[in-house]
PDB file of C-alpha atoms in Angstrom:
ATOM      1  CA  UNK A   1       3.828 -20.147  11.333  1.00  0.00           C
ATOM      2  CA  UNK A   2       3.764 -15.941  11.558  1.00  0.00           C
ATOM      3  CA  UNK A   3       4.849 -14.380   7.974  1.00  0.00           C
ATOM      4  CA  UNK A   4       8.201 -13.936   8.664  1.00  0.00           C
ATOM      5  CA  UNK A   5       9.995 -11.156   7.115  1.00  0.00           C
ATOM      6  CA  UNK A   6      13.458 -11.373   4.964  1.00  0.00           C
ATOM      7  CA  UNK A   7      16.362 -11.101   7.104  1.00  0.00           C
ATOM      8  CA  UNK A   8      17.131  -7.484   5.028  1.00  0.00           C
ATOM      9  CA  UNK A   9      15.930  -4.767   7.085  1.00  0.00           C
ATOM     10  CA  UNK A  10      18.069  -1.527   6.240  1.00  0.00           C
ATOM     11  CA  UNK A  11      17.583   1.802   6.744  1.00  0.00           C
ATOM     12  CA  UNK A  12      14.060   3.558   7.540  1.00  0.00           C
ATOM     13  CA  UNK A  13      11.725   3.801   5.134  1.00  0.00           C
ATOM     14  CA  UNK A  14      10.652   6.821   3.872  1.00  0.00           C
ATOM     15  CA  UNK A  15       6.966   8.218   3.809  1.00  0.00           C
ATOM     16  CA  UNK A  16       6.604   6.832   0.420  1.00  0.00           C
ATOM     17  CA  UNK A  17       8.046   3.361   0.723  1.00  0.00           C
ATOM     18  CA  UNK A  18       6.174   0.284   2.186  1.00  0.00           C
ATOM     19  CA  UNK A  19       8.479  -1.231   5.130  1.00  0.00           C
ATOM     20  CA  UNK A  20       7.148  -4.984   3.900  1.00  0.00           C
ATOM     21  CA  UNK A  21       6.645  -6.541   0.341  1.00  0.00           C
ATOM     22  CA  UNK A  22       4.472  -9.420   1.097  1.00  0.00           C
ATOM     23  CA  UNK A  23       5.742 -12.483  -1.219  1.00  0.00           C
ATOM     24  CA  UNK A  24       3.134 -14.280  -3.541  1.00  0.00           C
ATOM     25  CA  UNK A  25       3.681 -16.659  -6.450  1.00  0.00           C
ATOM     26  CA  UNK A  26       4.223 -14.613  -9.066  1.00  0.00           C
ATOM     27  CA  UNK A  27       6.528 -11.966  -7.425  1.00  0.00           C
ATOM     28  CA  UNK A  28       8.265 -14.999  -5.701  1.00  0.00           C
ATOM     29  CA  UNK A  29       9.200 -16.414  -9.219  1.00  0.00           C
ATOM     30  CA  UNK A  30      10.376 -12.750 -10.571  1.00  0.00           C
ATOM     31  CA  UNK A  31      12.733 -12.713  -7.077  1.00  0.00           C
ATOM     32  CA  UNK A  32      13.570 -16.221  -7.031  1.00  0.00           C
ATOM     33  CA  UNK A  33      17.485 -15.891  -8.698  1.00  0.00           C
ATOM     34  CA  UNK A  34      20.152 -15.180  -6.286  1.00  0.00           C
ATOM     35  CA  UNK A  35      21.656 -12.550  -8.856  1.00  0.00           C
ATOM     36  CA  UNK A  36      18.387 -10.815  -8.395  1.00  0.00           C
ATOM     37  CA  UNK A  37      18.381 -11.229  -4.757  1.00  0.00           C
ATOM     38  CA  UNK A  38      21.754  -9.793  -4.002  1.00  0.00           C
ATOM     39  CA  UNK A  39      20.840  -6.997  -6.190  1.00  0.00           C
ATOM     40  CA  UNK A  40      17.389  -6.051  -3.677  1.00  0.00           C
ATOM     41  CA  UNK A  41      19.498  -6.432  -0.521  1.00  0.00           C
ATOM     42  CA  UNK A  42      22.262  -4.322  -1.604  1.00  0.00           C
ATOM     43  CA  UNK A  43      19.562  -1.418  -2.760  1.00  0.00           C
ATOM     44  CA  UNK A  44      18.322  -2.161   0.672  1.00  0.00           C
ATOM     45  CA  UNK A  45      21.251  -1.673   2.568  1.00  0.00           C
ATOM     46  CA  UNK A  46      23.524   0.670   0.650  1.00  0.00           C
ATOM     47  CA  UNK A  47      21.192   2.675  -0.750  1.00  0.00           C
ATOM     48  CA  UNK A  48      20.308   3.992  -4.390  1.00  0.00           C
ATOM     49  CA  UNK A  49      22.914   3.032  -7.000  1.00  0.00           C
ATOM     50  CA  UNK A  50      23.281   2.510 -11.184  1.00  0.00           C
ATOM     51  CA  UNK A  51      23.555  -0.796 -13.081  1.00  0.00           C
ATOM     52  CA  UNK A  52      27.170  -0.306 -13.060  1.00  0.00           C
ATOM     53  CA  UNK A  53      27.795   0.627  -9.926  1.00  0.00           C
ATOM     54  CA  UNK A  54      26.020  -2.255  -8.527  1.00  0.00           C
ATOM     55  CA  UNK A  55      28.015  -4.473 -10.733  1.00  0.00           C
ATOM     56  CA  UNK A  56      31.107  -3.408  -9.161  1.00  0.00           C
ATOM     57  CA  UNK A  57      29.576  -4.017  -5.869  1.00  0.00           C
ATOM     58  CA  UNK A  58      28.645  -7.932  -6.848  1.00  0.00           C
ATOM     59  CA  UNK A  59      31.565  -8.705  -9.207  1.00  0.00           C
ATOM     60  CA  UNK A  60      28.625  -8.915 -11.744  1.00  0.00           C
ATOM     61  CA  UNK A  61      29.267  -7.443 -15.973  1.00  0.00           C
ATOM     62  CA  UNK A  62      26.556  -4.123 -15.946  1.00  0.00           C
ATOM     63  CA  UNK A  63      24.932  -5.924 -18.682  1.00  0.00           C
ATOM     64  CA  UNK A  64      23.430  -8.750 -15.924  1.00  0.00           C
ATOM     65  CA  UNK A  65      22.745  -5.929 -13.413  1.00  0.00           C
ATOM     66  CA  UNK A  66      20.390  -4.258 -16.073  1.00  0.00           C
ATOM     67  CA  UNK A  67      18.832  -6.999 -16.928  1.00  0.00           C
ATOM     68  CA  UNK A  68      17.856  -7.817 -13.702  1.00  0.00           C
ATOM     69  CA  UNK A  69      17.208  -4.768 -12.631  1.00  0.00           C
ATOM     70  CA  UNK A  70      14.225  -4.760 -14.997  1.00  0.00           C
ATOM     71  CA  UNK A  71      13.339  -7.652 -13.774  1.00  0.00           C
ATOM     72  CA  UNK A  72      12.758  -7.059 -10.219  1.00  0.00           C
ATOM     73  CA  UNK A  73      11.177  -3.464 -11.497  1.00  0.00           C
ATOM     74  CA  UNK A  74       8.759  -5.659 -13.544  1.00  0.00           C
ATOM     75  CA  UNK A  75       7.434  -7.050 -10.452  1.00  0.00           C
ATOM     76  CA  UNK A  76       7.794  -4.073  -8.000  1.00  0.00           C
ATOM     77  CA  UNK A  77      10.974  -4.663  -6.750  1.00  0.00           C
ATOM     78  CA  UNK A  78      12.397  -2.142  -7.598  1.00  0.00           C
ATOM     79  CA  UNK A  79      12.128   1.628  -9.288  1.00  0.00           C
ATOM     80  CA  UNK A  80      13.640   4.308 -11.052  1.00  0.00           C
ATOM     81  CA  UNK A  81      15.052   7.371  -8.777  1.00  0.00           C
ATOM     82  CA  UNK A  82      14.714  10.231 -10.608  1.00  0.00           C
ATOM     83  CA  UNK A  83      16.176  12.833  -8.069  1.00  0.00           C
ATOM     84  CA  UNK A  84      19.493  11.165  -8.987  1.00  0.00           C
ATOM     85  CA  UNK A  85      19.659  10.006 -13.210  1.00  0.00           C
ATOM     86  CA  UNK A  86      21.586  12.713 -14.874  1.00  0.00           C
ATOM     87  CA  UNK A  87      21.211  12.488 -18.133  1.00  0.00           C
ATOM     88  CA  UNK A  88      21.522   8.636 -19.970  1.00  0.00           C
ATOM     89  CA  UNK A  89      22.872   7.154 -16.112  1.00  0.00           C
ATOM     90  CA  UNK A  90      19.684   5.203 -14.550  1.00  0.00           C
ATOM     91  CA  UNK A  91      19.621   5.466 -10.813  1.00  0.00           C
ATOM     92  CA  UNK A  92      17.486   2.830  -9.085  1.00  0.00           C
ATOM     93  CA  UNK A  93      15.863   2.230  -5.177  1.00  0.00           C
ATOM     94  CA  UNK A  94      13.916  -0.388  -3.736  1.00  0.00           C
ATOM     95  CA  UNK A  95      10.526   0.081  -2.935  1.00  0.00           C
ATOM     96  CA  UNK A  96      10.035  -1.300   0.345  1.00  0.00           C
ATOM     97  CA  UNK A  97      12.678  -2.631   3.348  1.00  0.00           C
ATOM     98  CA  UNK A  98      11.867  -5.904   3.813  1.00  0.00           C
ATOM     99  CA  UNK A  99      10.380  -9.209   1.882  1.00  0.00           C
ATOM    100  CA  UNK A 100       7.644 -10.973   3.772  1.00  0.00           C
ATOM    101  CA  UNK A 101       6.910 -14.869   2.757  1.00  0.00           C
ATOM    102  CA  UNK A 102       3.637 -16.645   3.525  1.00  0.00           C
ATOM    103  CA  UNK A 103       3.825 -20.031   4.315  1.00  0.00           C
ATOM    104  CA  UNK A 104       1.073 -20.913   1.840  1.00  0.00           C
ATOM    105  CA  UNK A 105       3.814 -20.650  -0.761  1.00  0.00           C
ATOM    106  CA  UNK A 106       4.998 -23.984   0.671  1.00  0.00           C
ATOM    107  CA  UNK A 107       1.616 -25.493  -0.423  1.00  0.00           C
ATOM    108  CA  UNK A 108       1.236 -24.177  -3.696  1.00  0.00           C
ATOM    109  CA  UNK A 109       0.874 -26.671  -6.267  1.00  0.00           C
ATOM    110  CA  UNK A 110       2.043 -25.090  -8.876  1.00  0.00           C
ATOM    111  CA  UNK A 111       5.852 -27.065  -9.720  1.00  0.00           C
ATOM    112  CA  UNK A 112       7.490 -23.101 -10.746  1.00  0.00           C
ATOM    113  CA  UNK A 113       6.252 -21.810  -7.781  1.00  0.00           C
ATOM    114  CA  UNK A 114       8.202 -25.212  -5.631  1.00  0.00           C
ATOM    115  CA  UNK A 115      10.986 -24.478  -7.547  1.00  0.00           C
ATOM    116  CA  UNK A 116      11.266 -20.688  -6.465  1.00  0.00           C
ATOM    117  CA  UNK A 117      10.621 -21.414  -2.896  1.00  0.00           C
ATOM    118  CA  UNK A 118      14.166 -23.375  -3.167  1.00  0.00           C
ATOM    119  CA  UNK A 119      15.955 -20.902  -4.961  1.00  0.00           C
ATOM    120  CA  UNK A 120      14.518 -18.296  -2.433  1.00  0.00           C
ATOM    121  CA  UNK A 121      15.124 -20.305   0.793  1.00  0.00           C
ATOM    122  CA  UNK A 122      18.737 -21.466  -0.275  1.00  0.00           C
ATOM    123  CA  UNK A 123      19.563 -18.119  -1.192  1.00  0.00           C
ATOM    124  CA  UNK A 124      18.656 -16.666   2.053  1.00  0.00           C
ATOM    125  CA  UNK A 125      20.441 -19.235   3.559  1.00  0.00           C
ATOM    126  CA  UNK A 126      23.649 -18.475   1.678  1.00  0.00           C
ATOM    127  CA  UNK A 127      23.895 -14.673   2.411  1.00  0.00           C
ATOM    128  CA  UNK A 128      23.136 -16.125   6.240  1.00  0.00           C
ATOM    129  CA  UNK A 129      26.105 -17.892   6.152  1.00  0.00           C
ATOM    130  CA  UNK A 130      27.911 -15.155   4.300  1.00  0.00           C
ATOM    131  CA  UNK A 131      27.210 -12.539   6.673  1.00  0.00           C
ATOM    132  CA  UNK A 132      28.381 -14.307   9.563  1.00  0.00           C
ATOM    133  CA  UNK A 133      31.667 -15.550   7.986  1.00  0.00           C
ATOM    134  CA  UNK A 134      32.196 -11.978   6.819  1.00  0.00           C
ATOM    135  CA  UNK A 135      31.683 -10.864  10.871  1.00  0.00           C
ATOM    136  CA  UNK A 136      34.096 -13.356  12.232  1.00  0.00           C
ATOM    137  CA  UNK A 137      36.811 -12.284   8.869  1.00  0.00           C
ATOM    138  CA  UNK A 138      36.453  -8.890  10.352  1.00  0.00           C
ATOM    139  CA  UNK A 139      36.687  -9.231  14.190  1.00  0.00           C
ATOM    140  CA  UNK A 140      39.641  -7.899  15.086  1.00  0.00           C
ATOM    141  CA  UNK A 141      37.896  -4.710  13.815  1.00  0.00           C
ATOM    142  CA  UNK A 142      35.525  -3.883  16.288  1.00  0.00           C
ATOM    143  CA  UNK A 143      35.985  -2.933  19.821  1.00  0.00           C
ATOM    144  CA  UNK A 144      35.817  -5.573  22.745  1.00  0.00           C
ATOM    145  CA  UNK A 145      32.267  -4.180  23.637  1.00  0.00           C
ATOM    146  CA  UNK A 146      30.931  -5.363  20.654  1.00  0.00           C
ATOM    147  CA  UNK A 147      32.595  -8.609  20.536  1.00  0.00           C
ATOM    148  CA  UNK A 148      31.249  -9.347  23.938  1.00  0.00           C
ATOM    149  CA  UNK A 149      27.809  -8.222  22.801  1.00  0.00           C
ATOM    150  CA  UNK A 150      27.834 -10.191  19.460  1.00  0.00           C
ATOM    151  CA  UNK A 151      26.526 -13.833  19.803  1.00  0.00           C
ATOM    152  CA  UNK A 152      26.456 -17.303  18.342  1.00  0.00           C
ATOM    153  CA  UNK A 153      24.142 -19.225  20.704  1.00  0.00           C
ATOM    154  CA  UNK A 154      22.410 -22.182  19.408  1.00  0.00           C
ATOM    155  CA  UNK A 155      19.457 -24.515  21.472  1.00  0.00           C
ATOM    156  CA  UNK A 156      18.110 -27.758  21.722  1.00  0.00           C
ATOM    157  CA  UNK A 157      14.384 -27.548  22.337  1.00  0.00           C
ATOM    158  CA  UNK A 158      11.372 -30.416  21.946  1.00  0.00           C
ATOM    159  CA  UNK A 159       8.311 -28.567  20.996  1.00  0.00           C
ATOM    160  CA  UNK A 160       5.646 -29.522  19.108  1.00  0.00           C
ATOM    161  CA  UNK A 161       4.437 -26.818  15.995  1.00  0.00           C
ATOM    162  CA  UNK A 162       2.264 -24.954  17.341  1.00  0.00           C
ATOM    163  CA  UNK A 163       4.704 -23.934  20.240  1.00  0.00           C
ATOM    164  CA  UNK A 164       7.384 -23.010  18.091  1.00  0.00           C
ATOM    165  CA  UNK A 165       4.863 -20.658  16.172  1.00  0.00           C
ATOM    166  CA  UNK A 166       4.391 -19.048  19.179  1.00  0.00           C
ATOM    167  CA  UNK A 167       7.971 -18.939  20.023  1.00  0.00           C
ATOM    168  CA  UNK A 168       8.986 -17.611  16.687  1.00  0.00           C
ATOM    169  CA  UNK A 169       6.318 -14.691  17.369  1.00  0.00           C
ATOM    170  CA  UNK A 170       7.419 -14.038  20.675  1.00  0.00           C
ATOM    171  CA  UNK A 171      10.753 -13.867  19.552  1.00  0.00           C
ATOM    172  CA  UNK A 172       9.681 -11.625  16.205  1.00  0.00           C
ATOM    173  CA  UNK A 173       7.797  -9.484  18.608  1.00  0.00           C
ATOM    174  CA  UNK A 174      10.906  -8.816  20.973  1.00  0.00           C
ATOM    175  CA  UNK A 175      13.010  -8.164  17.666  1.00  0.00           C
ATOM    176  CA  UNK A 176      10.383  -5.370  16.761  1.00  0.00           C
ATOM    177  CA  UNK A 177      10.444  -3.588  19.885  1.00  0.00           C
ATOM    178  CA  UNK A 178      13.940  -2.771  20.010  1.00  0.00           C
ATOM    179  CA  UNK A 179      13.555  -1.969  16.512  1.00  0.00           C
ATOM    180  CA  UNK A 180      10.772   0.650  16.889  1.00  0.00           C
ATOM    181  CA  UNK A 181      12.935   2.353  19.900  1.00  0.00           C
ATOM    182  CA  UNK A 182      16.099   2.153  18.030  1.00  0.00           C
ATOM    183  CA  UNK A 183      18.179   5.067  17.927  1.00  0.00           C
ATOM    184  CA  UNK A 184      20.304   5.896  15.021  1.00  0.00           C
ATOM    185  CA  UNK A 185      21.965   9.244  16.569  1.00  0.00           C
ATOM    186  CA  UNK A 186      23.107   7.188  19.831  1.00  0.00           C
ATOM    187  CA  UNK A 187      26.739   7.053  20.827  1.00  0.00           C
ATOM    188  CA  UNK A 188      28.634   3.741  19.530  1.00  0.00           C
ATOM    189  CA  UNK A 189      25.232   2.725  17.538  1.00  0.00           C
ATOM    190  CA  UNK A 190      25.659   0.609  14.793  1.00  0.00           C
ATOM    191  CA  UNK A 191      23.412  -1.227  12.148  1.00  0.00           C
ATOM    192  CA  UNK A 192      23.393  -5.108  13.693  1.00  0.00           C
ATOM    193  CA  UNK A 193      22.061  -8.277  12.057  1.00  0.00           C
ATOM    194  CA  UNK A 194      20.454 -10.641  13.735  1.00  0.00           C
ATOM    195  CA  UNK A 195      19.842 -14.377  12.020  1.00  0.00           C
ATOM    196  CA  UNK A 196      16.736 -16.552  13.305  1.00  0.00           C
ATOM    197  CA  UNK A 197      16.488 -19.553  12.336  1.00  0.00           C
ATOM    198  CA  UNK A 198      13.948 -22.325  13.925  1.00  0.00           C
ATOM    199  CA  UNK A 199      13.669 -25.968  12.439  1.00  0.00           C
ATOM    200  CA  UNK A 200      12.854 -29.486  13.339  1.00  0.00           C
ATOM    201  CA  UNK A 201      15.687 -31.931  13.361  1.00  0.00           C
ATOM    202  CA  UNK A 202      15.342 -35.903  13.274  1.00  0.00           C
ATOM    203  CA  UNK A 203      17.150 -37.423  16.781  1.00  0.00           C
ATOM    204  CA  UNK A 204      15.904 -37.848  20.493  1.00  0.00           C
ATOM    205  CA  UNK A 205      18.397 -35.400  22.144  1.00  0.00           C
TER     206      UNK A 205
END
């Protein structure tokens, strides 16, 4: 299956970040805690921000968001912004856009490394379903144009693996095009999340 990126794409990168952080097992076990996780996506998608102010944002004590914090900077995660600390107050960024996991990591042999593909994967999973929830809380918010344009789709296919690797890059590479022709300045445009999600399921129909 094709390296698939995190589902946290935010905004561009800029000439010094990397727009992928490929995964491997030991910065998969310094990621692998959903405190740690929520903390990278909201860098990602809100932007620079203190212990304490991402605290607030995750209903989190600043003394957890620290820690953590030094965590994921430990294993490049992470990184002090210095165009913003004033003084004591520690601003931090992330350092790339997006996380990209290898499917070797679901043959390593190592029991840790099992352990943080879980963690990882069910976390993932969880801000998935979050998201969407969050969308359909929210509706009534947006304009009929983009509740029309919004979707939920779901489909039954029998493939064997190596056909749903290729779908999945088709799919990826489709997702990528629209993303390199994007245009932030356009009328109406708005950041959009889009969820893939591809697995085998026991049952003949």
């Amino acid at each position: 299956m094709p390296e698939k990126p995190e589902p946290e794409q935010a905004s561009a990168p800029t000439p010094d970040e990397k727009p992928h952080r490929v995964l491997d097992p030991r910065s998969l076990r310094g990621l692998a805690h959903p405190l740690r996780i929520q903390l990278l996506r909201a860098l990602r998608h809100h932007g620079p921000a203190t212990a304490s102010q991402l605290a607030e944002r995750l209903g989190e004590s600043s003394g957890a968001t620290s820690y953590h914090l030094r965590q994921l900077a430990a294993h490049g995660f992470v990184e002090d912004d210095p165009e913003r600390g004033k003084g004591r107050e520690r601003w931090w960024k992330a350092m790339a856009q997006g996380t990209t996991f290898d499917e070797a990591l679901y043959e390593h042999p190592d029991p840790e490394v099992q352990g943080a593909v879980e963690v990882y994967l069910h976390e993932i999973a969880t801000i998935h379903t979050q998201e969407l929830n969050t969308y359909l809380g929210t509706r009534h918010q947006w304009a009929d144009t983009w509740l029309g344009a919004s979707d939920m789709s779901d489909f039954t296919l029998h493939l064997p693996p190596e056909r749903l690797r290729e779908l999945d890059a088709r799919l990826h590479a489709l997702i990528n095009e629209y993303r390199d022709t994007e245009d932030r300045e356009a009328p109406g445009s708005q950041r959009v999340r889009m969820h893939l999600h591809a697995f085998p399921q026991h049952g003949e129909n």
